[in-house]
mmCIF file of N, CA and C in Angstrom:
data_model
loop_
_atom_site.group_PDB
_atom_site.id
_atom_site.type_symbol
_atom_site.label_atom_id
_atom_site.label_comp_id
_atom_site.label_asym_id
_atom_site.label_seq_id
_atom_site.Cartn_x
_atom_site.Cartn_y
_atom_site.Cartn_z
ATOM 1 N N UNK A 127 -28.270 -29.644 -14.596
ATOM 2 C CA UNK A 127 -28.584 -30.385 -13.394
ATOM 3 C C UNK A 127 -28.485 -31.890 -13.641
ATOM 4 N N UNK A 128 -28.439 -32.185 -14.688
ATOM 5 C CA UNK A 128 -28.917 -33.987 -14.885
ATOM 6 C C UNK A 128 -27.473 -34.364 -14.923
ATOM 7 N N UNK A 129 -26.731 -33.650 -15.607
ATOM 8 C CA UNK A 129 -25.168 -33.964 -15.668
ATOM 9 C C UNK A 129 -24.509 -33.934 -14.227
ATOM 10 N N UNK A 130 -24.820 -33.259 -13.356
ATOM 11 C CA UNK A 130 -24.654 -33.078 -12.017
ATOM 12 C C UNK A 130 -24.807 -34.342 -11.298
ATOM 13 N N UNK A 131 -26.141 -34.549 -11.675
ATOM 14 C CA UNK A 131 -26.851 -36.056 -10.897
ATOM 15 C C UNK A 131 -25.573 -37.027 -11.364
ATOM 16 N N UNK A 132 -25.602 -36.874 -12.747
ATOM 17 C CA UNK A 132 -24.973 -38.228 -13.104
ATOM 18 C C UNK A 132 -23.234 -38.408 -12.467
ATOM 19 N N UNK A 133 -22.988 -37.067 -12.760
ATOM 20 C CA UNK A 133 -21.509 -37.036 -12.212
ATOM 21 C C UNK A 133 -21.369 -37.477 -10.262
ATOM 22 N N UNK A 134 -22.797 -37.178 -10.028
ATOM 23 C CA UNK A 134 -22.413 -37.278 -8.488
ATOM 24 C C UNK A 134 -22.488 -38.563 -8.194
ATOM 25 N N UNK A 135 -23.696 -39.239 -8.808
ATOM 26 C CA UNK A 135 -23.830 -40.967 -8.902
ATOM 27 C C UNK A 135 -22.775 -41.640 -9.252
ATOM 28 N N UNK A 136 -22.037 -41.494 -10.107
ATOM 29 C CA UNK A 136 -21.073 -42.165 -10.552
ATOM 30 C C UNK A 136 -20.197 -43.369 -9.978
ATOM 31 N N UNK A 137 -19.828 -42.638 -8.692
ATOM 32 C CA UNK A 137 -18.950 -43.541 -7.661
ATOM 33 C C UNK A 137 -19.844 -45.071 -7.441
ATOM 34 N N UNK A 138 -21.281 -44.568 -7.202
ATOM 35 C CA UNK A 138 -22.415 -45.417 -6.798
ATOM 36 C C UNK A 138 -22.216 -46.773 -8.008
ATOM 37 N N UNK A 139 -22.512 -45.641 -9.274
ATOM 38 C CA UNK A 139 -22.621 -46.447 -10.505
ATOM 39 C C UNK A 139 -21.421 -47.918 -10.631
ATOM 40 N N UNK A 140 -20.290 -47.326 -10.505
ATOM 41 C CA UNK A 140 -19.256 -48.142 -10.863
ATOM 42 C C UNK A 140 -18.898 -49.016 -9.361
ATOM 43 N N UNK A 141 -19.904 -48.960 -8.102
ATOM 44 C CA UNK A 141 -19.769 -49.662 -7.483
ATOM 45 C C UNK A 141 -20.724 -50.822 -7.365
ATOM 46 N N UNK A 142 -21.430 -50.206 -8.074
ATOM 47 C CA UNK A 142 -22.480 -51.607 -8.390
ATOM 48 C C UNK A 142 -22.421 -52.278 -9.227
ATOM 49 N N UNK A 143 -21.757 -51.505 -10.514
ATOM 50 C CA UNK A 143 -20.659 -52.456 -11.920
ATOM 51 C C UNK A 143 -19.992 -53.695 -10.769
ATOM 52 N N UNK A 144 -19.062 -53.186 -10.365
ATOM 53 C CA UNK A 144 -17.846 -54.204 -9.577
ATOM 54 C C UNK A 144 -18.305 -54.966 -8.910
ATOM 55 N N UNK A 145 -19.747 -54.813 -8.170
ATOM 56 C CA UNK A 145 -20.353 -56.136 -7.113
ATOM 57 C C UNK A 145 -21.168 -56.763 -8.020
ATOM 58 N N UNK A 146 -22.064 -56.285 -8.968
ATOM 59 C CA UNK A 146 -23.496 -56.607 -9.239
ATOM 60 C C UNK A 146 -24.247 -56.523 -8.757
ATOM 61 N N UNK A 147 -24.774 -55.699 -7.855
ATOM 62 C CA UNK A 147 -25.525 -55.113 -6.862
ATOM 63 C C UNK A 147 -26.303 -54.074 -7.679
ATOM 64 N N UNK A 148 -27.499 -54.155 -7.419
ATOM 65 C CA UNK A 148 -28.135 -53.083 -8.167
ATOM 66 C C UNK A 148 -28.279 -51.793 -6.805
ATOM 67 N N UNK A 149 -28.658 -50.695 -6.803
ATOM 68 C CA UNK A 149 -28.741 -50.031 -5.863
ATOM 69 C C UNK A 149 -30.601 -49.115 -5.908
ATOM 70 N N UNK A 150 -30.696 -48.428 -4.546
ATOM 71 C CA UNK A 150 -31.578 -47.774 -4.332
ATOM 72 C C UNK A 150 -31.395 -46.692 -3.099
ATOM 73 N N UNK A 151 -31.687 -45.630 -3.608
ATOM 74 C CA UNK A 151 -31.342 -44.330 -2.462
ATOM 75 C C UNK A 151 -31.920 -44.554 -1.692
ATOM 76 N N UNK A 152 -31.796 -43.989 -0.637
ATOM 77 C CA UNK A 152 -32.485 -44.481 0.621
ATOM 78 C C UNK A 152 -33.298 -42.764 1.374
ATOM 79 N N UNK A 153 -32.045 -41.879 0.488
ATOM 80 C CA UNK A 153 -32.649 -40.571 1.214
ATOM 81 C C UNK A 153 -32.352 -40.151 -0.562
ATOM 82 N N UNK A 154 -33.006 -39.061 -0.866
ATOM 83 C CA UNK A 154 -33.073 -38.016 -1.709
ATOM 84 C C UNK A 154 -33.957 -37.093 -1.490
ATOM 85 N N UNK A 155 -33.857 -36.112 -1.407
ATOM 86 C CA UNK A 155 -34.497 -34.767 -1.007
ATOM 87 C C UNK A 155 -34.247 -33.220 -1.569
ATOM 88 N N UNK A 156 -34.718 -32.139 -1.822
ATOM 89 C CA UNK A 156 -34.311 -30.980 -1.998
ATOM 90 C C UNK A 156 -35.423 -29.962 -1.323
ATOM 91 N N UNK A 157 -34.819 -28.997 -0.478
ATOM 92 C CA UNK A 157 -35.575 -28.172 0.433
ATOM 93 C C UNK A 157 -36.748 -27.310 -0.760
ATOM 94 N N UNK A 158 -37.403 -26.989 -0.648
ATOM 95 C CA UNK A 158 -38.195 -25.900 -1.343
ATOM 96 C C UNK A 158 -37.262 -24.031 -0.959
ATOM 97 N N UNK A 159 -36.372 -24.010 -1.824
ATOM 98 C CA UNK A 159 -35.818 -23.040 -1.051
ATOM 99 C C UNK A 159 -34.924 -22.633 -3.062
ATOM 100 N N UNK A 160 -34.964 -21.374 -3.527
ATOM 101 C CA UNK A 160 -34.196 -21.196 -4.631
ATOM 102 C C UNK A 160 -32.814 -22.049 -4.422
ATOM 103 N N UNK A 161 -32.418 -22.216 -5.668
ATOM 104 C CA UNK A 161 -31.317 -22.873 -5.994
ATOM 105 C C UNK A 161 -31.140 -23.795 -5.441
ATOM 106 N N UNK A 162 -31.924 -25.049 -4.758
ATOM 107 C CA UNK A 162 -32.053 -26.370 -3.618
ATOM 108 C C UNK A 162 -30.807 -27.325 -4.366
ATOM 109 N N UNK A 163 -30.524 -27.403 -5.531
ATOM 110 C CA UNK A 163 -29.494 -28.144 -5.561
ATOM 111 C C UNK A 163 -27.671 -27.792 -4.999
ATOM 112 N N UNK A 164 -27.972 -26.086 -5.089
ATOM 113 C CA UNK A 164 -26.750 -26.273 -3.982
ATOM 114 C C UNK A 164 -26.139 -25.977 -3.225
ATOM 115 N N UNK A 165 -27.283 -26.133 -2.215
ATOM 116 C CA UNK A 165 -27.126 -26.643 -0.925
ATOM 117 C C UNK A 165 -28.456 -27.354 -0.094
ATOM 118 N N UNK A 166 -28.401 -28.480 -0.618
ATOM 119 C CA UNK A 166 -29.489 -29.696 -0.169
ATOM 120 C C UNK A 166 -29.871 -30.008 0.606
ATOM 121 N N UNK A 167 -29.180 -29.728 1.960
ATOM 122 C CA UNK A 167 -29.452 -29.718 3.299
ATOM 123 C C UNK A 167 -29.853 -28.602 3.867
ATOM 124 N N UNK A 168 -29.761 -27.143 3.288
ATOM 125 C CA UNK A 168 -29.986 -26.022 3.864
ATOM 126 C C UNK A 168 -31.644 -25.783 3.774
ATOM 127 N N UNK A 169 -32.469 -25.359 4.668
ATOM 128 C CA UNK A 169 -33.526 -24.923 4.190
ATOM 129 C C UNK A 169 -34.057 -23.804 5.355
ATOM 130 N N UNK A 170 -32.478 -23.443 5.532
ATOM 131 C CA UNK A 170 -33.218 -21.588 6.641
ATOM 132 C C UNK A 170 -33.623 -20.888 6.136
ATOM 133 N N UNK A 171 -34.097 -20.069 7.015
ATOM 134 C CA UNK A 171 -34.959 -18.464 6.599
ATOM 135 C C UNK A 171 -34.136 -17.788 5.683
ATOM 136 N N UNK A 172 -32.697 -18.132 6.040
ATOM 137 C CA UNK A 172 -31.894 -17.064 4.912
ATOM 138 C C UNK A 172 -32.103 -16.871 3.507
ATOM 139 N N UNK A 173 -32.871 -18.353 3.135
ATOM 140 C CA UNK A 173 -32.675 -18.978 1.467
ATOM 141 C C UNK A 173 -34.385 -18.419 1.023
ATOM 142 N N UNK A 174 -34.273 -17.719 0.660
ATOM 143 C CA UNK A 174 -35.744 -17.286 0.049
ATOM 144 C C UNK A 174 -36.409 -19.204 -0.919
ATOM 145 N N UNK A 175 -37.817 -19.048 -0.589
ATOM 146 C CA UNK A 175 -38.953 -20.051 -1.034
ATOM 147 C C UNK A 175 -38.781 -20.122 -2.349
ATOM 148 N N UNK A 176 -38.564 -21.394 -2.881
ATOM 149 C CA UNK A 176 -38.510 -21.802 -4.619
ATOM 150 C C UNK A 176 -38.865 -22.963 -4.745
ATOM 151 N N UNK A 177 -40.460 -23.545 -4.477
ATOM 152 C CA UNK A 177 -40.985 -24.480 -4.705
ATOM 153 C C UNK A 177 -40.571 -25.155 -6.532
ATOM 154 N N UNK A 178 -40.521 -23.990 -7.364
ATOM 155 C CA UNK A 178 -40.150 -24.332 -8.416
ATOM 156 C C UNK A 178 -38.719 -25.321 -8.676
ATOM 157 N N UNK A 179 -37.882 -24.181 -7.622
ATOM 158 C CA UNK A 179 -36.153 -25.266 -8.022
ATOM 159 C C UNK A 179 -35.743 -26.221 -7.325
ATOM 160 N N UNK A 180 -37.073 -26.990 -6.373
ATOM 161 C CA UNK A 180 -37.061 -28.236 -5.801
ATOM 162 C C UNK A 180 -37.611 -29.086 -6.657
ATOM 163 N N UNK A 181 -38.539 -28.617 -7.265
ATOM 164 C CA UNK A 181 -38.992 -29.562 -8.593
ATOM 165 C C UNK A 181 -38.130 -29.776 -9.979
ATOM 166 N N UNK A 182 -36.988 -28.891 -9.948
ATOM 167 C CA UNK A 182 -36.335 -28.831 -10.803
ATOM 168 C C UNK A 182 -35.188 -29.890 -10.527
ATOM 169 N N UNK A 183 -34.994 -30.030 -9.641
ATOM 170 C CA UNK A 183 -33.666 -30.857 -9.147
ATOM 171 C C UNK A 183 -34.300 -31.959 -8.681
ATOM 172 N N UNK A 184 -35.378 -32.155 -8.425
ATOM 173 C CA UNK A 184 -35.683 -33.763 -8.318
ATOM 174 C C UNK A 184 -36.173 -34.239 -9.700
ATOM 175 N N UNK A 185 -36.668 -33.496 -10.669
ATOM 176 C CA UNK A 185 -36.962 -33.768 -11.882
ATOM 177 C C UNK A 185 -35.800 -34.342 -12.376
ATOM 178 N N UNK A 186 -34.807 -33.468 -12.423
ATOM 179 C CA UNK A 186 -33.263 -33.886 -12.885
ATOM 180 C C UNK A 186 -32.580 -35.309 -12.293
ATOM 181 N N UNK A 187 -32.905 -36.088 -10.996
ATOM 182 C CA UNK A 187 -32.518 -36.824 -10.847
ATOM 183 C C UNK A 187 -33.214 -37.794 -11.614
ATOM 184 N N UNK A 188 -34.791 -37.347 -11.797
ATOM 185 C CA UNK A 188 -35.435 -38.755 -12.338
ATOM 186 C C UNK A 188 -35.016 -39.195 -13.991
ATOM 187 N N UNK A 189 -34.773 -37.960 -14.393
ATOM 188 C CA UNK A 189 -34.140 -38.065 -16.046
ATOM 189 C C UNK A 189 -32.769 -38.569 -15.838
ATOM 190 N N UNK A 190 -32.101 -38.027 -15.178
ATOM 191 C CA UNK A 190 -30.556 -38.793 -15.273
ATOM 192 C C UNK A 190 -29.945 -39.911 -14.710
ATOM 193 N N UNK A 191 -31.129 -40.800 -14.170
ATOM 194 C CA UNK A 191 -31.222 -42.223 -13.806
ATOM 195 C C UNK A 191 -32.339 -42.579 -14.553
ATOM 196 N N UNK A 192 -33.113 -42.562 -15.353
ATOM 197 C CA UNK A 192 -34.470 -42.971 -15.688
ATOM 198 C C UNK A 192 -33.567 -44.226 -16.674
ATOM 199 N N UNK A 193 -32.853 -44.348 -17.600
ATOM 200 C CA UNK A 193 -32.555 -45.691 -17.947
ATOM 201 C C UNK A 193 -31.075 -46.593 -17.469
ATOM 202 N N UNK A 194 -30.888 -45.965 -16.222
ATOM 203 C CA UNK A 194 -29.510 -46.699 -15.318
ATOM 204 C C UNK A 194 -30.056 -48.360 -15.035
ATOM 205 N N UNK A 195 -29.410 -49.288 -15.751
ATOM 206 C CA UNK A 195 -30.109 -50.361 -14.912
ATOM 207 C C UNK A 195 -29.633 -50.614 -13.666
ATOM 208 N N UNK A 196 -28.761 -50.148 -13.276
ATOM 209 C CA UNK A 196 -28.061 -50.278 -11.864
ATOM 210 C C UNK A 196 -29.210 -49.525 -11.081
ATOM 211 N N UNK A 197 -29.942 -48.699 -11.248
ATOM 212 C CA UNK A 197 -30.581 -48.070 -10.433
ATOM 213 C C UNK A 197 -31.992 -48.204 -10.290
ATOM 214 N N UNK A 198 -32.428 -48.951 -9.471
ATOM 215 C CA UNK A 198 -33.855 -49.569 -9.404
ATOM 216 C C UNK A 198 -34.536 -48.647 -8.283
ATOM 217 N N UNK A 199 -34.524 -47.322 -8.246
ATOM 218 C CA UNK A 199 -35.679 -46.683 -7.394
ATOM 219 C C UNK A 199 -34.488 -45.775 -6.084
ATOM 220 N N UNK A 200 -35.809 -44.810 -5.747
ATOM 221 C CA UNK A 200 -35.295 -43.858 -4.502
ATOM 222 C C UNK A 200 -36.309 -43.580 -3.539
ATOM 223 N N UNK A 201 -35.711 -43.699 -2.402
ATOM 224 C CA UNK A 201 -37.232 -43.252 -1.323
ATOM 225 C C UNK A 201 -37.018 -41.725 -1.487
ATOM 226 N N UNK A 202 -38.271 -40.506 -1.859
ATOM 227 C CA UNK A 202 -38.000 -39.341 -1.455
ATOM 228 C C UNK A 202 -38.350 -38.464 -0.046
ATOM 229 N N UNK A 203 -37.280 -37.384 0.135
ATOM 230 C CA UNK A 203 -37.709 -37.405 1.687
ATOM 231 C C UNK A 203 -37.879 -36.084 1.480
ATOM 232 N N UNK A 204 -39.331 -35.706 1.384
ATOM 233 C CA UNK A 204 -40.236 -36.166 2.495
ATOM 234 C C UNK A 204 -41.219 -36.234 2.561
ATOM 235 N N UNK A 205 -42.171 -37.094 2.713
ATOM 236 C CA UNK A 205 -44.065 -36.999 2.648
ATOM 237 C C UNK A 205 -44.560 -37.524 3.823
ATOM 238 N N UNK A 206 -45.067 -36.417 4.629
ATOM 239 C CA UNK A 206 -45.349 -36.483 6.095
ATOM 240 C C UNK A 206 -46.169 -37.875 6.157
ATOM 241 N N UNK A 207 -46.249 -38.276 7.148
ATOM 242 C CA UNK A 207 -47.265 -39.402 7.211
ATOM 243 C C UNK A 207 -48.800 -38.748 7.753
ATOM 244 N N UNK A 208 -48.867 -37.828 7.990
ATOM 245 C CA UNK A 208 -50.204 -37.405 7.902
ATOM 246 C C UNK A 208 -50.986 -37.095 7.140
ATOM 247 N N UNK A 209 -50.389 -36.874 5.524
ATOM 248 C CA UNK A 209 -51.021 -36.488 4.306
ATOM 249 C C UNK A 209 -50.831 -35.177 4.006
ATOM 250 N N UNK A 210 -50.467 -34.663 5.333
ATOM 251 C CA UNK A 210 -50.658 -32.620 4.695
ATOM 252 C C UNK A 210 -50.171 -32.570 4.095
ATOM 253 N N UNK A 211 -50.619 -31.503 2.943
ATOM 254 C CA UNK A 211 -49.879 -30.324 1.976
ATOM 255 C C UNK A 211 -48.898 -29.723 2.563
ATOM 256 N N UNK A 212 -47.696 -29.216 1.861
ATOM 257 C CA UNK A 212 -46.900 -28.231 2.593
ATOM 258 C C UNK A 212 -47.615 -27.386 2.181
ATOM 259 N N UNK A 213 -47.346 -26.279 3.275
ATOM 260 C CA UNK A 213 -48.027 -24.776 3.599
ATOM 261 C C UNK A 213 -47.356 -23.565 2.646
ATOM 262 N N UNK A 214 -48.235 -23.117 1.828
ATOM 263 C CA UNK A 214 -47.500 -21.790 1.352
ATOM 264 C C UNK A 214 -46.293 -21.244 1.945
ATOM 265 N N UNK A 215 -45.369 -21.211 0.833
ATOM 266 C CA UNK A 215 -44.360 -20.465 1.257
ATOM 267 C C UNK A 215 -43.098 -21.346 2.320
ATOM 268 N N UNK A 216 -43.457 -22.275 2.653
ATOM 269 C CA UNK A 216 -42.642 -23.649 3.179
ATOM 270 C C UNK A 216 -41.334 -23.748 2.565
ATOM 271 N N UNK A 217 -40.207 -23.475 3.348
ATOM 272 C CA UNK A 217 -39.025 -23.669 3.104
ATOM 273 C C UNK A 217 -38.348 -25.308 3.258
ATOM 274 N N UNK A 218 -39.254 -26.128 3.883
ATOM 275 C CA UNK A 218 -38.873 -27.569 3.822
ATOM 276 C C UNK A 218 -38.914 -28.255 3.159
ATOM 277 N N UNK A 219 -38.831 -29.945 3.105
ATOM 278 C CA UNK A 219 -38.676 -30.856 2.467
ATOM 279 C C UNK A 219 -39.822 -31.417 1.994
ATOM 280 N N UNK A 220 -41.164 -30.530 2.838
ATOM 281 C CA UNK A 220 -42.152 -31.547 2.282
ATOM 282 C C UNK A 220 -42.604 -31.391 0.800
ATOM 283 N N UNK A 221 -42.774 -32.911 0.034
ATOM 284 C CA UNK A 221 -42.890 -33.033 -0.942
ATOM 285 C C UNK A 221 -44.548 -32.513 -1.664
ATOM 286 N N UNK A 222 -45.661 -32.756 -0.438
ATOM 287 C CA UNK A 222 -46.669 -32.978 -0.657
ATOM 288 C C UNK A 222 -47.510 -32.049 -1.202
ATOM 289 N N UNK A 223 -47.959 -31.827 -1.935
ATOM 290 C CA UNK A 223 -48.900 -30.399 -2.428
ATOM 291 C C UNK A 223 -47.825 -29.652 -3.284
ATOM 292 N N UNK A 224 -46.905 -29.722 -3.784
ATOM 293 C CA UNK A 224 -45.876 -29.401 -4.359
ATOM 294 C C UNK A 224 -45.356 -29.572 -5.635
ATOM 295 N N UNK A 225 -44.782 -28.664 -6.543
ATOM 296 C CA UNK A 225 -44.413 -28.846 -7.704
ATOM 297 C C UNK A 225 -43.316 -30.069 -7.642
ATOM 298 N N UNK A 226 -42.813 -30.169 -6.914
ATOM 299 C CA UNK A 226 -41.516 -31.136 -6.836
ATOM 300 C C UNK A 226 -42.235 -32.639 -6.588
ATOM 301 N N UNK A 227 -43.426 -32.794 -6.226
ATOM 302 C CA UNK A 227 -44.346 -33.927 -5.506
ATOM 303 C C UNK A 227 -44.829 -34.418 -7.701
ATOM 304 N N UNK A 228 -44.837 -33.374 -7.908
ATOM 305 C CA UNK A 228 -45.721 -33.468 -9.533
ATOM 306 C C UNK A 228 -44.399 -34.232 -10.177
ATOM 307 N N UNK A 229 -43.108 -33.475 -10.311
ATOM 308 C CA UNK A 229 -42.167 -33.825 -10.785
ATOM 309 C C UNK A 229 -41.705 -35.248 -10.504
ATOM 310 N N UNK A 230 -41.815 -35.860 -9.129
ATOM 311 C CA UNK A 230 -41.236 -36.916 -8.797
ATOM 312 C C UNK A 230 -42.431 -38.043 -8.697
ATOM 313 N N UNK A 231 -43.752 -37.572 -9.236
ATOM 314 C CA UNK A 231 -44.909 -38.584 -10.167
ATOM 315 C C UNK A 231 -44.447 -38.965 -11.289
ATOM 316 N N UNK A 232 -43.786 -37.953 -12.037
ATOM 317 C CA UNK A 232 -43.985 -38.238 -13.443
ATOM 318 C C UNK A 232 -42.610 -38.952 -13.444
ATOM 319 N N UNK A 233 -41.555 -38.646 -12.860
ATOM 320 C CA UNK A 233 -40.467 -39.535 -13.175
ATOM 321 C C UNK A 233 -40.620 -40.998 -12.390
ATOM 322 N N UNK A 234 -41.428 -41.594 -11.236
ATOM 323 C CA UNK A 234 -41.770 -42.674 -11.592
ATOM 324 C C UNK A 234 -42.378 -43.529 -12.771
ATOM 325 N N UNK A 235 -43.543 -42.386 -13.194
ATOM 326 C CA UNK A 235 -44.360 -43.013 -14.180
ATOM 327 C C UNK A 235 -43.346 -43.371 -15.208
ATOM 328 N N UNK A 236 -42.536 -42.313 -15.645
ATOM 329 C CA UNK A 236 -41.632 -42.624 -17.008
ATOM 330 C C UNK A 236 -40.890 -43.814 -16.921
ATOM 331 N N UNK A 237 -40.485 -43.675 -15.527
ATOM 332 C CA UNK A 237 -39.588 -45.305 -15.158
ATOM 333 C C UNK A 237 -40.350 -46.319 -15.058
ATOM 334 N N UNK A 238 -41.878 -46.611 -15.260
ATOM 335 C CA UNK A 238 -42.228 -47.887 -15.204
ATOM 336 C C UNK A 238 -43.081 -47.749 -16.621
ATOM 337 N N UNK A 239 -42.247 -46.954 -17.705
ATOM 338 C CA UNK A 239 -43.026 -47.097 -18.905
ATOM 339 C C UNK A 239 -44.427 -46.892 -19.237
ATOM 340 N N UNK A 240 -45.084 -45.942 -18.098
ATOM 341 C CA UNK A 240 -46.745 -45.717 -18.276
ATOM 342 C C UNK A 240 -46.557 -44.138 -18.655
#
């Protein structure tokens, strides 16, 4: 998965080489749904619940940018603005109450060296 990240960034990478522009995602997300890396946008009934392989693939982005200096941060989508937990068994994006919410703590923390 991290090789994935990096190969998909790439274009990003070497476009911020050529300007000097550092960059920051604006969307990154993975459904709570098995195998969420591929297909990132999908999160129907069809795709059976894998809170685990949403945490797995946002974990993977935070390791395979964690020392890019081109890459100074990502908004993740999604943490309701009301605070809720996602609900057992939640095939969506929400991050909150979530293994993938744990995963994308710790890869900030690692990126600001704490």
């Amino acid at each position: 998965l991290d090789e994935a990240v990096r190969r998909a960034v790439r274009p990003v990478a070497e476009l911020s080489e050529r300007t000097g522009k550092s960059v920051i995602f604006t969307e990154v997300g993975y459904p709570a749904v098995r195998s969420a890396w591929i297909a990132p946008r999908d999160e129907g009934p069809g795709r059976p619940a894998g809170t685990e392989d949403a945490a797995r693939a946002s974990a993977a982005v935070a390791r395979a940018l964690a020392k890019e200096s081109w890459w100074k941060g990502v908004y993740w989508w999604k943490a309701s603005s009301d605070g809720k937990p996602a609900a057992p068994g939640e095939r969506g994006y929400q991050i909150l109450g979530t293994p993938a919410e744990k995963a994308i703590e710790l890869g900030f923390r690692q990126r600001a060296g704490s």
